[in-house]
Amino acid sequence: INNILDVSRLEDKGLVLNRMDINLRQLVQGCFDTLEAASQVYKIEFRLNVEGSALMVSCDEMVIRRVFMNLIMNAIKYTGIGGKVTIHLSRKGHCAECVVEDMGKGIATEYLEKIFQKFYQVKTGERVREGQGIGLAFCKIAVEAHGGKIWAESEIDKGSRFIFELPF
């Protein structure tokens, strides 16, 4: 419900961002700590790779934390038991690049743009996954509200990478 309300507020420019300097390494580590129980249940290994010095960005910590949490929870859901979820943080020009990588079944190319639309869910021949199809829409709107961009790369049977950039 909060995702739906916040998507609506962000679309209407009604959610005011409370920007402050945030260390992305610490933010991601906090997400991993919060999701530790889920990682144990699904036997998921979390990995964090940070290139270079600490990446500090001016952002709304709670909003960007929810972006990471949505992407990590999706990665857990689609990776399956015994897999790995890896986050890569690096500098890319004037932006911090954040990559959430899973070991899931992947997403067909024709769906990669659509998955960020509100209420859209990829139809696979398998049972429908839980969710409302709003998490990735929230991520897109939240990242864009910070002046960044988000996209996905994927290969069937090789997993997916959700990448977003936040300006320094």
mmCIF file with all atom_site columns, C-alpha atoms in Angstrom:
data_model
loop_
_atom_site.group_PDB
_atom_site.id
_atom_site.type_symbol
_atom_site.label_atom_id
_atom_site.label_alt_id
_atom_site.label_comp_id
_atom_site.label_asym_id
_atom_site.label_entity_id
_atom_site.label_seq_id
_atom_site.pdbx_PDB_ins_code
_atom_site.Cartn_x
_atom_site.Cartn_y
_atom_site.Cartn_z
_atom_site.occupancy
_atom_site.B_iso_or_equiv
_atom_site.pdbx_formal_charge
_atom_site.auth_seq_id
_atom_site.auth_comp_id
_atom_site.auth_asym_id
_atom_site.auth_atom_id
_atom_site.pdbx_PDB_model_num
ATOM 1   C CA . ILE A 1 1   ? 0.000  0.000   0.000   1.00 0.00 ? 1   ILE A CA 1
ATOM 2   C CA . ASN A 1 2   ? 2.852  2.381   0.826   1.00 0.00 ? 2   ASN A CA 1
ATOM 3   C CA . ASN A 1 3   ? 4.430  1.723   -2.575  1.00 0.00 ? 3   ASN A CA 1
ATOM 4   C CA . ILE A 1 4   ? 1.134  2.525   -4.327  1.00 0.00 ? 4   ILE A CA 1
ATOM 5   C CA . LEU A 1 5   ? 0.641  5.721   -2.310  1.00 0.00 ? 5   LEU A CA 1
ATOM 6   C CA . ASP A 1 6   ? 4.230  6.835   -2.827  1.00 0.00 ? 6   ASP A CA 1
ATOM 7   C CA . VAL A 1 7   ? 4.108  6.135   -6.567  1.00 0.00 ? 7   VAL A CA 1
ATOM 8   C CA . SER A 1 8   ? 1.024  8.340   -6.729  1.00 0.00 ? 8   SER A CA 1
ATOM 9   C CA . ARG A 1 9   ? 2.714  11.083  -4.663  1.00 0.00 ? 9   ARG A CA 1
ATOM 10  C CA . LEU A 1 10  ? 5.924  10.933  -6.692  1.00 0.00 ? 10  LEU A CA 1
ATOM 11  C CA . GLU A 1 11  ? 3.963  11.089  -9.954  1.00 0.00 ? 11  GLU A CA 1
ATOM 12  C CA . ASP A 1 12  ? 2.078  14.122  -8.649  1.00 0.00 ? 12  ASP A CA 1
ATOM 13  C CA . LYS A 1 13  ? 5.325  15.598  -7.245  1.00 0.00 ? 13  LYS A CA 1
ATOM 14  C CA . GLY A 1 14  ? 3.675  15.439  -3.817  1.00 0.00 ? 14  GLY A CA 1
ATOM 15  C CA . LEU A 1 15  ? 6.407  13.453  -2.060  1.00 0.00 ? 15  LEU A CA 1
ATOM 16  C CA . VAL A 1 16  ? 9.100  15.855  -0.921  1.00 0.00 ? 16  VAL A CA 1
ATOM 17  C CA . LEU A 1 17  ? 12.583 14.362  -0.951  1.00 0.00 ? 17  LEU A CA 1
ATOM 18  C CA . ASN A 1 18  ? 14.566 14.866  2.244   1.00 0.00 ? 18  ASN A CA 1
ATOM 19  C CA . ARG A 1 19  ? 18.083 14.891  0.780   1.00 0.00 ? 19  ARG A CA 1
ATOM 20  C CA . MET A 1 20  ? 21.223 14.355  2.817   1.00 0.00 ? 20  MET A CA 1
ATOM 21  C CA . ASP A 1 21  ? 24.675 12.916  2.127   1.00 0.00 ? 21  ASP A CA 1
ATOM 22  C CA . ILE A 1 22  ? 24.441 9.127   2.350   1.00 0.00 ? 22  ILE A CA 1
ATOM 23  C CA . ASN A 1 23  ? 27.164 6.472   2.219   1.00 0.00 ? 23  ASN A CA 1
ATOM 24  C CA . LEU A 1 24  ? 25.776 3.869   -0.209  1.00 0.00 ? 24  LEU A CA 1
ATOM 25  C CA . ARG A 1 25  ? 27.943 1.062   1.221   1.00 0.00 ? 25  ARG A CA 1
ATOM 26  C CA . GLN A 1 26  ? 26.404 1.573   4.668   1.00 0.00 ? 26  GLN A CA 1
ATOM 27  C CA . LEU A 1 27  ? 22.914 1.864   3.208   1.00 0.00 ? 27  LEU A CA 1
ATOM 28  C CA . VAL A 1 28  ? 23.228 -1.437  1.333   1.00 0.00 ? 28  VAL A CA 1
ATOM 29  C CA . GLN A 1 29  ? 24.766 -3.187  4.336   1.00 0.00 ? 29  GLN A CA 1
ATOM 30  C CA . GLY A 1 30  ? 21.761 -2.042  6.388   1.00 0.00 ? 30  GLY A CA 1
ATOM 31  C CA . CYS A 1 31  ? 19.438 -3.568  3.758   1.00 0.00 ? 31  CYS A CA 1
ATOM 32  C CA . PHE A 1 32  ? 21.361 -6.856  3.927   1.00 0.00 ? 32  PHE A CA 1
ATOM 33  C CA . ASP A 1 33  ? 21.095 -6.812  7.733   1.00 0.00 ? 33  ASP A CA 1
ATOM 34  C CA . THR A 1 34  ? 17.329 -6.222  7.541   1.00 0.00 ? 34  THR A CA 1
ATOM 35  C CA . LEU A 1 35  ? 16.908 -9.112  5.070   1.00 0.00 ? 35  LEU A CA 1
ATOM 36  C CA . GLU A 1 36  ? 19.215 -11.535 6.898   1.00 0.00 ? 36  GLU A CA 1
ATOM 37  C CA . ALA A 1 37  ? 16.319 -13.768 8.007   1.00 0.00 ? 37  ALA A CA 1
ATOM 38  C CA . ALA A 1 38  ? 15.051 -14.084 4.426   1.00 0.00 ? 38  ALA A CA 1
ATOM 39  C CA . SER A 1 39  ? 18.560 -14.865 3.193   1.00 0.00 ? 39  SER A CA 1
ATOM 40  C CA . GLN A 1 40  ? 18.817 -17.682 5.743   1.00 0.00 ? 40  GLN A CA 1
ATOM 41  C CA . VAL A 1 41  ? 15.412 -19.153 4.863   1.00 0.00 ? 41  VAL A CA 1
ATOM 42  C CA . TYR A 1 42  ? 16.239 -19.216 1.139   1.00 0.00 ? 42  TYR A CA 1
ATOM 43  C CA . LYS A 1 43  ? 19.951 -19.929 1.698   1.00 0.00 ? 43  LYS A CA 1
ATOM 44  C CA . ILE A 1 44  ? 20.809 -16.842 -0.351  1.00 0.00 ? 44  ILE A CA 1
ATOM 45  C CA . GLU A 1 45  ? 24.318 -15.455 -0.107  1.00 0.00 ? 45  GLU A CA 1
ATOM 46  C CA . PHE A 1 46  ? 24.559 -11.665 -0.145  1.00 0.00 ? 46  PHE A CA 1
ATOM 47  C CA . ARG A 1 47  ? 27.633 -10.083 -1.699  1.00 0.00 ? 47  ARG A CA 1
ATOM 48  C CA . LEU A 1 48  ? 28.619 -6.429  -1.820  1.00 0.00 ? 48  LEU A CA 1
ATOM 49  C CA . ASN A 1 49  ? 31.343 -5.190  -4.172  1.00 0.00 ? 49  ASN A CA 1
ATOM 50  C CA . VAL A 1 50  ? 32.364 -1.554  -3.870  1.00 0.00 ? 50  VAL A CA 1
ATOM 51  C CA . GLU A 1 51  ? 34.858 -0.105  -6.331  1.00 0.00 ? 51  GLU A CA 1
ATOM 52  C CA . GLY A 1 52  ? 36.934 2.788   -5.091  1.00 0.00 ? 52  GLY A CA 1
ATOM 53  C CA . SER A 1 53  ? 36.335 4.964   -2.082  1.00 0.00 ? 53  SER A CA 1
ATOM 54  C CA . ALA A 1 54  ? 33.088 5.332   -0.181  1.00 0.00 ? 54  ALA A CA 1
ATOM 55  C CA . LEU A 1 55  ? 30.308 6.450   -2.478  1.00 0.00 ? 55  LEU A CA 1
ATOM 56  C CA . MET A 1 56  ? 28.476 9.402   -1.000  1.00 0.00 ? 56  MET A CA 1
ATOM 57  C CA . VAL A 1 57  ? 25.345 10.709  -2.718  1.00 0.00 ? 57  VAL A CA 1
ATOM 58  C CA . SER A 1 58  ? 22.847 13.377  -1.812  1.00 0.00 ? 58  SER A CA 1
ATOM 59  C CA . CYS A 1 59  ? 19.533 11.553  -1.642  1.00 0.00 ? 59  CYS A CA 1
ATOM 60  C CA . ASP A 1 60  ? 16.495 10.798  0.458   1.00 0.00 ? 60  ASP A CA 1
ATOM 61  C CA . GLU A 1 61  ? 17.820 7.878   2.495   1.00 0.00 ? 61  GLU A CA 1
ATOM 62  C CA . MET A 1 62  ? 14.425 6.291   3.152   1.00 0.00 ? 62  MET A CA 1
ATOM 63  C CA . VAL A 1 63  ? 13.385 6.445   -0.507  1.00 0.00 ? 63  VAL A CA 1
ATOM 64  C CA . ILE A 1 64  ? 16.655 5.034   -1.870  1.00 0.00 ? 64  ILE A CA 1
ATOM 65  C CA . ARG A 1 65  ? 16.668 2.401   0.873   1.00 0.00 ? 65  ARG A CA 1
ATOM 66  C CA . ARG A 1 66  ? 13.229 1.293   -0.391  1.00 0.00 ? 66  ARG A CA 1
ATOM 67  C CA . VAL A 1 67  ? 14.597 1.153   -3.937  1.00 0.00 ? 67  VAL A CA 1
ATOM 68  C CA . PHE A 1 68  ? 17.368 -1.189  -2.776  1.00 0.00 ? 68  PHE A CA 1
ATOM 69  C CA . MET A 1 69  ? 14.967 -3.224  -0.624  1.00 0.00 ? 69  MET A CA 1
ATOM 70  C CA . ASN A 1 70  ? 12.531 -3.695  -3.541  1.00 0.00 ? 70  ASN A CA 1
ATOM 71  C CA . LEU A 1 71  ? 15.328 -4.771  -5.877  1.00 0.00 ? 71  LEU A CA 1
ATOM 72  C CA . ILE A 1 72  ? 16.967 -7.084  -3.329  1.00 0.00 ? 72  ILE A CA 1
ATOM 73  C CA . MET A 1 73  ? 13.645 -8.710  -2.366  1.00 0.00 ? 73  MET A CA 1
ATOM 74  C CA . ASN A 1 74  ? 12.869 -9.297  -6.054  1.00 0.00 ? 74  ASN A CA 1
ATOM 75  C CA . ALA A 1 75  ? 16.331 -10.797 -6.484  1.00 0.00 ? 75  ALA A CA 1
ATOM 76  C CA . ILE A 1 76  ? 15.736 -13.155 -3.535  1.00 0.00 ? 76  ILE A CA 1
ATOM 77  C CA . LYS A 1 77  ? 12.322 -14.123 -4.896  1.00 0.00 ? 77  LYS A CA 1
ATOM 78  C CA . TYR A 1 78  ? 13.618 -14.996 -8.353  1.00 0.00 ? 78  TYR A CA 1
ATOM 79  C CA . THR A 1 79  ? 17.067 -16.385 -7.505  1.00 0.00 ? 79  THR A CA 1
ATOM 80  C CA . GLY A 1 80  ? 15.862 -19.495 -5.755  1.00 0.00 ? 80  GLY A CA 1
ATOM 81  C CA . ILE A 1 81  ? 17.310 -21.527 -2.930  1.00 0.00 ? 81  ILE A CA 1
ATOM 82  C CA . GLY A 1 82  ? 21.091 -21.568 -2.628  1.00 0.00 ? 82  GLY A CA 1
ATOM 83  C CA . GLY A 1 83  ? 21.807 -18.676 -4.991  1.00 0.00 ? 83  GLY A CA 1
ATOM 84  C CA . LYS A 1 84  ? 23.624 -15.378 -4.693  1.00 0.00 ? 84  LYS A CA 1
ATOM 85  C CA . VAL A 1 85  ? 22.439 -11.787 -4.780  1.00 0.00 ? 85  VAL A CA 1
ATOM 86  C CA . THR A 1 86  ? 25.268 -9.382  -5.514  1.00 0.00 ? 86  THR A CA 1
ATOM 87  C CA . ILE A 1 87  ? 25.292 -5.609  -5.338  1.00 0.00 ? 87  ILE A CA 1
ATOM 88  C CA . HIS A 1 88  ? 27.988 -3.679  -7.155  1.00 0.00 ? 88  HIS A CA 1
ATOM 89  C CA . LEU A 1 89  ? 28.586 -0.012  -6.310  1.00 0.00 ? 89  LEU A CA 1
ATOM 90  C CA . SER A 1 90  ? 30.941 2.090   -8.420  1.00 0.00 ? 90  SER A CA 1
ATOM 91  C CA . ARG A 1 91  ? 31.614 5.529   -9.853  1.00 0.00 ? 91  ARG A CA 1
ATOM 92  C CA . LYS A 1 92  ? 30.507 6.143   -13.413 1.00 0.00 ? 92  LYS A CA 1
ATOM 93  C CA . GLY A 1 93  ? 31.308 9.690   -14.454 1.00 0.00 ? 93  GLY A CA 1
ATOM 94  C CA . HIS A 1 94  ? 29.254 12.066  -12.305 1.00 0.00 ? 94  HIS A CA 1
ATOM 95  C CA . CYS A 1 95  ? 27.063 9.270   -10.954 1.00 0.00 ? 95  CYS A CA 1
ATOM 96  C CA . ALA A 1 96  ? 27.127 6.410   -8.502  1.00 0.00 ? 96  ALA A CA 1
ATOM 97  C CA . GLU A 1 97  ? 26.183 3.228   -10.353 1.00 0.00 ? 97  GLU A CA 1
ATOM 98  C CA . CYS A 1 98  ? 24.262 0.666   -8.311  1.00 0.00 ? 98  CYS A CA 1
ATOM 99  C CA . VAL A 1 99  ? 23.746 -2.835  -9.698  1.00 0.00 ? 99  VAL A CA 1
ATOM 100 C CA . VAL A 1 100 ? 21.575 -5.527  -8.108  1.00 0.00 ? 100 VAL A CA 1
ATOM 101 C CA . GLU A 1 101 ? 22.390 -8.858  -9.724  1.00 0.00 ? 101 GLU A CA 1
ATOM 102 C CA . ASP A 1 102 ? 20.512 -12.112 -9.256  1.00 0.00 ? 102 ASP A CA 1
ATOM 103 C CA . MET A 1 103 ? 20.847 -15.709 -10.424 1.00 0.00 ? 103 MET A CA 1
ATOM 104 C CA . GLY A 1 104 ? 17.220 -16.093 -11.470 1.00 0.00 ? 104 GLY A CA 1
ATOM 105 C CA . LYS A 1 105 ? 15.651 -17.382 -14.659 1.00 0.00 ? 105 LYS A CA 1
ATOM 106 C CA . GLY A 1 106 ? 16.040 -14.054 -16.383 1.00 0.00 ? 106 GLY A CA 1
ATOM 107 C CA . ILE A 1 107 ? 13.594 -11.832 -18.239 1.00 0.00 ? 107 ILE A CA 1
ATOM 108 C CA . ALA A 1 108 ? 12.945 -11.968 -21.970 1.00 0.00 ? 108 ALA A CA 1
ATOM 109 C CA . THR A 1 109 ? 14.170 -8.889  -23.840 1.00 0.00 ? 109 THR A CA 1
ATOM 110 C CA . GLU A 1 110 ? 10.686 -7.841  -24.937 1.00 0.00 ? 110 GLU A CA 1
ATOM 111 C CA . TYR A 1 111 ? 9.653  -7.342  -21.297 1.00 0.00 ? 111 TYR A CA 1
ATOM 112 C CA . LEU A 1 112 ? 12.634 -5.302  -20.076 1.00 0.00 ? 112 LEU A CA 1
ATOM 113 C CA . GLU A 1 113 ? 11.041 -1.900  -20.738 1.00 0.00 ? 113 GLU A CA 1
ATOM 114 C CA . LYS A 1 114 ? 7.559  -2.935  -19.595 1.00 0.00 ? 114 LYS A CA 1
ATOM 115 C CA . ILE A 1 115 ? 8.584  -4.216  -16.152 1.00 0.00 ? 115 ILE A CA 1
ATOM 116 C CA . PHE A 1 116 ? 8.882  -0.653  -14.831 1.00 0.00 ? 116 PHE A CA 1
ATOM 117 C CA . GLN A 1 117 ? 5.237  0.140   -15.678 1.00 0.00 ? 117 GLN A CA 1
ATOM 118 C CA . LYS A 1 118 ? 2.676  0.259   -12.884 1.00 0.00 ? 118 LYS A CA 1
ATOM 119 C CA . PHE A 1 119 ? 0.902  -3.050  -12.240 1.00 0.00 ? 119 PHE A CA 1
ATOM 120 C CA . TYR A 1 120 ? 2.824  -4.866  -14.984 1.00 0.00 ? 120 TYR A CA 1
ATOM 121 C CA . GLN A 1 121 ? 3.950  -8.423  -14.283 1.00 0.00 ? 121 GLN A CA 1
ATOM 122 C CA . VAL A 1 122 ? 5.740  -10.721 -16.700 1.00 0.00 ? 122 VAL A CA 1
ATOM 123 C CA . LYS A 1 123 ? 3.629  -13.712 -17.615 1.00 0.00 ? 123 LYS A CA 1
ATOM 124 C CA . THR A 1 124 ? 5.725  -16.862 -17.610 1.00 0.00 ? 124 THR A CA 1
ATOM 125 C CA . GLY A 1 125 ? 3.933  -20.239 -17.922 1.00 0.00 ? 125 GLY A CA 1
ATOM 126 C CA . GLU A 1 126 ? 4.668  -20.819 -14.252 1.00 0.00 ? 126 GLU A CA 1
ATOM 127 C CA . ARG A 1 127 ? 2.483  -19.919 -11.352 1.00 0.00 ? 127 ARG A CA 1
ATOM 128 C CA . VAL A 1 128 ? 2.064  -16.195 -10.853 1.00 0.00 ? 128 VAL A CA 1
ATOM 129 C CA . ARG A 1 129 ? 4.481  -14.677 -8.341  1.00 0.00 ? 129 ARG A CA 1
ATOM 130 C CA . GLU A 1 130 ? 3.160  -12.730 -5.399  1.00 0.00 ? 130 GLU A CA 1
ATOM 131 C CA . GLY A 1 131 ? 3.168  -8.979  -5.761  1.00 0.00 ? 131 GLY A CA 1
ATOM 132 C CA . GLN A 1 132 ? 1.183  -6.095  -7.138  1.00 0.00 ? 132 GLN A CA 1
ATOM 133 C CA . GLY A 1 133 ? 3.484  -5.065  -9.975  1.00 0.00 ? 133 GLY A CA 1
ATOM 134 C CA . ILE A 1 134 ? 4.214  -1.739  -8.284  1.00 0.00 ? 134 ILE A CA 1
ATOM 135 C CA . GLY A 1 135 ? 7.691  -2.226  -6.762  1.00 0.00 ? 135 GLY A CA 1
ATOM 136 C CA . LEU A 1 136 ? 9.670  -1.617  -9.953  1.00 0.00 ? 136 LEU A CA 1
ATOM 137 C CA . ALA A 1 137 ? 7.409  1.299   -10.896 1.00 0.00 ? 137 ALA A CA 1
ATOM 138 C CA . PHE A 1 138 ? 8.202  2.827   -7.496  1.00 0.00 ? 138 PHE A CA 1
ATOM 139 C CA . CYS A 1 139 ? 11.932 2.265   -8.104  1.00 0.00 ? 139 CYS A CA 1
ATOM 140 C CA . LYS A 1 140 ? 11.799 4.006   -11.484 1.00 0.00 ? 140 LYS A CA 1
ATOM 141 C CA . ILE A 1 141 ? 9.886  7.027   -10.231 1.00 0.00 ? 141 ILE A CA 1
ATOM 142 C CA . ALA A 1 142 ? 12.024 7.312   -7.079  1.00 0.00 ? 142 ALA A CA 1
ATOM 143 C CA . VAL A 1 143 ? 15.340 7.116   -8.956  1.00 0.00 ? 143 VAL A CA 1
ATOM 144 C CA . GLU A 1 144 ? 14.140 9.620   -11.574 1.00 0.00 ? 144 GLU A CA 1
ATOM 145 C CA . ALA A 1 145 ? 12.964 11.984  -8.809  1.00 0.00 ? 145 ALA A CA 1
ATOM 146 C CA . HIS A 1 146 ? 16.622 12.028  -7.681  1.00 0.00 ? 146 HIS A CA 1
ATOM 147 C CA . GLY A 1 147 ? 17.786 12.929  -11.210 1.00 0.00 ? 147 GLY A CA 1
ATOM 148 C CA . GLY A 1 148 ? 18.946 9.392   -11.978 1.00 0.00 ? 148 GLY A CA 1
ATOM 149 C CA . LYS A 1 149 ? 17.906 6.599   -14.296 1.00 0.00 ? 149 LYS A CA 1
ATOM 150 C CA . ILE A 1 150 ? 17.177 2.885   -13.934 1.00 0.00 ? 150 ILE A CA 1
ATOM 151 C CA . TRP A 1 151 ? 17.105 -0.048  -16.344 1.00 0.00 ? 151 TRP A CA 1
ATOM 152 C CA . ALA A 1 152 ? 17.396 -3.824  -16.451 1.00 0.00 ? 152 ALA A CA 1
ATOM 153 C CA . GLU A 1 153 ? 19.599 -6.234  -18.357 1.00 0.00 ? 153 GLU A CA 1
ATOM 154 C CA . SER A 1 154 ? 18.850 -9.923  -18.452 1.00 0.00 ? 154 SER A CA 1
ATOM 155 C CA . GLU A 1 155 ? 19.525 -13.224 -20.153 1.00 0.00 ? 155 GLU A CA 1
ATOM 156 C CA . ILE A 1 156 ? 17.190 -16.175 -19.937 1.00 0.00 ? 156 ILE A CA 1
ATOM 157 C CA . ASP A 1 157 ? 18.562 -18.824 -17.542 1.00 0.00 ? 157 ASP A CA 1
ATOM 158 C CA . LYS A 1 158 ? 21.448 -16.536 -16.539 1.00 0.00 ? 158 LYS A CA 1
ATOM 159 C CA . GLY A 1 159 ? 19.801 -14.008 -14.255 1.00 0.00 ? 159 GLY A CA 1
ATOM 160 C CA . SER A 1 160 ? 19.090 -10.299 -14.265 1.00 0.00 ? 160 SER A CA 1
ATOM 161 C CA . ARG A 1 161 ? 20.869 -7.074  -13.429 1.00 0.00 ? 161 ARG A CA 1
ATOM 162 C CA . PHE A 1 162 ? 18.919 -4.045  -12.274 1.00 0.00 ? 162 PHE A CA 1
ATOM 163 C CA . ILE A 1 163 ? 21.066 -0.948  -12.657 1.00 0.00 ? 163 ILE A CA 1
ATOM 164 C CA . PHE A 1 164 ? 20.417 2.550   -11.452 1.00 0.00 ? 164 PHE A CA 1
ATOM 165 C CA . GLU A 1 165 ? 22.503 5.665   -11.372 1.00 0.00 ? 165 GLU A CA 1
ATOM 166 C CA . LEU A 1 166 ? 22.325 8.501   -8.875  1.00 0.00 ? 166 LEU A CA 1
ATOM 167 C CA . PRO A 1 167 ? 24.149 11.779  -9.518  1.00 0.00 ? 167 PRO A CA 1
ATOM 168 C CA . PHE A 1 168 ? 26.766 12.850  -6.960  1.00 0.00 ? 168 PHE A CA 1
#
